[in-house]
Amino acid sequence: MFRTVLAVAMLLLAVPNLASAQSKPKGARVTVNGMQMYYEVSGKGAPLIVLHGAYMNIPTMGAIIPKLAKTHQVYALEFQGHGRTTDIDRPITYPNLADDVAAFMDAVGLKKADVFGYSMGAAAALQFAIRHPEKVNKLAAASVAYDIEGWQPDFRAFIPQMKVEMFLEMPFAKEYRKLAANPDGFPELVRKLIALEKEPMAWEEQVKSLKTPVLIITGDADVATLEHSVAMFRLLGGGGAGDMGKPLPASRLAVLPATSHTAVITQPELLHAFIEPFLKGTTPKGMFEAP
């Protein structure tokens, strides 16, 4: 989410040292709900699906993908109208994106996988876990909210002011043409993503009923408020005292210091240090635990 500020980050994410950090993944296309979805597979191990943010693509996710591919078989997807995936005559909504992930898994023969999503990809991943829980092992969601009230007030106030024209002169508008199946499709993508910002979000009951372990990752200056991230953690069973004889909750909360929304994805080392132990199920040992 947070489309406007994300525009600035796209320039940073396009820096060669991030793009070149990727290993040599295998790219392919598969038919998903009427579109030709592009994806790349890299690494070996348990399957891990990676979902990008709005206006992004696989390269702009940066170095986190090759890091995760050292211990996982990573399936990095490009959403409807993004990157090399074609657009179709359908709105972009979180349920639609979630169902696309499910259809992708069916198409490539994946029965179950871990998922890491960032921004729009994190909200889509959350809906994926809600709508298709049988397909998800664990979910790492960076910069996500489950309710429109969880966004920062400044951002909520800006949403009604969003216009297609303000995005057309941004640097990533030109970058879009380099990969897009339809180089002239950017204005239509912007229109759909502005509509996505206005999509109702009120998923508290669905989140509370989730059995899927979730790692919530947020910046301390993210587009979602810290209070909202903590509230989400509590919905998932977290926030209690450890060292009291009870096991820690399966879900986790990680806060990145001095980090805005667009700076979350530019810290692959820190992200990996949170995501990898979560997926492996390892936890720090307390001083009262036996060695």
mmCIF file with all atom_site columns, C-alpha atoms in Angstrom, residues 36 85 87 97 101 105 191 258 287:
data_model
loop_
_atom_site.group_PDB
_atom_site.id
_atom_site.type_symbol
_atom_site.label_atom_id
_atom_site.label_alt_id
_atom_site.label_comp_id
_atom_site.label_asym_id
_atom_site.label_entity_id
_atom_site.label_seq_id
_atom_site.pdbx_PDB_ins_code
_atom_site.Cartn_x
_atom_site.Cartn_y
_atom_site.Cartn_z
_atom_site.occupancy
_atom_site.B_iso_or_equiv
_atom_site.pdbx_formal_charge
_atom_site.auth_seq_id
_atom_site.auth_comp_id
_atom_site.auth_asym_id
_atom_site.auth_atom_id
_atom_site.pdbx_PDB_model_num
ATOM 1 C CA . GLN A 1 36  ? -0.710 -14.685 -18.009 1.00 0.00 ? 36  GLN A CA 1
ATOM 2 C CA . THR A 1 85  ? 1.924  -10.213 -15.832 1.00 0.00 ? 85  THR A CA 1
ATOM 3 C CA . ASP A 1 87  ? -3.858 -7.103  -16.955 1.00 0.00 ? 87  ASP A CA 1
ATOM 4 C CA . LEU A 1 97  ? -5.253 -11.074 -5.517  1.00 0.00 ? 97  LEU A CA 1
ATOM 5 C CA . VAL A 1 101 ? -2.264 -16.820 -5.495  1.00 0.00 ? 101 VAL A CA 1
ATOM 6 C CA . MET A 1 105 ? -0.484 -22.750 -6.616  1.00 0.00 ? 105 MET A CA 1
ATOM 7 C CA . ARG A 1 191 ? -6.840 3.723   -11.764 1.00 0.00 ? 191 ARG A CA 1
ATOM 8 C CA . ALA A 1 258 ? 13.796 4.465   12.216  1.00 0.00 ? 258 ALA A CA 1
ATOM 9 C CA . MET A 1 287 ? 17.583 -17.194 31.022  1.00 0.00 ? 287 MET A CA 1
#
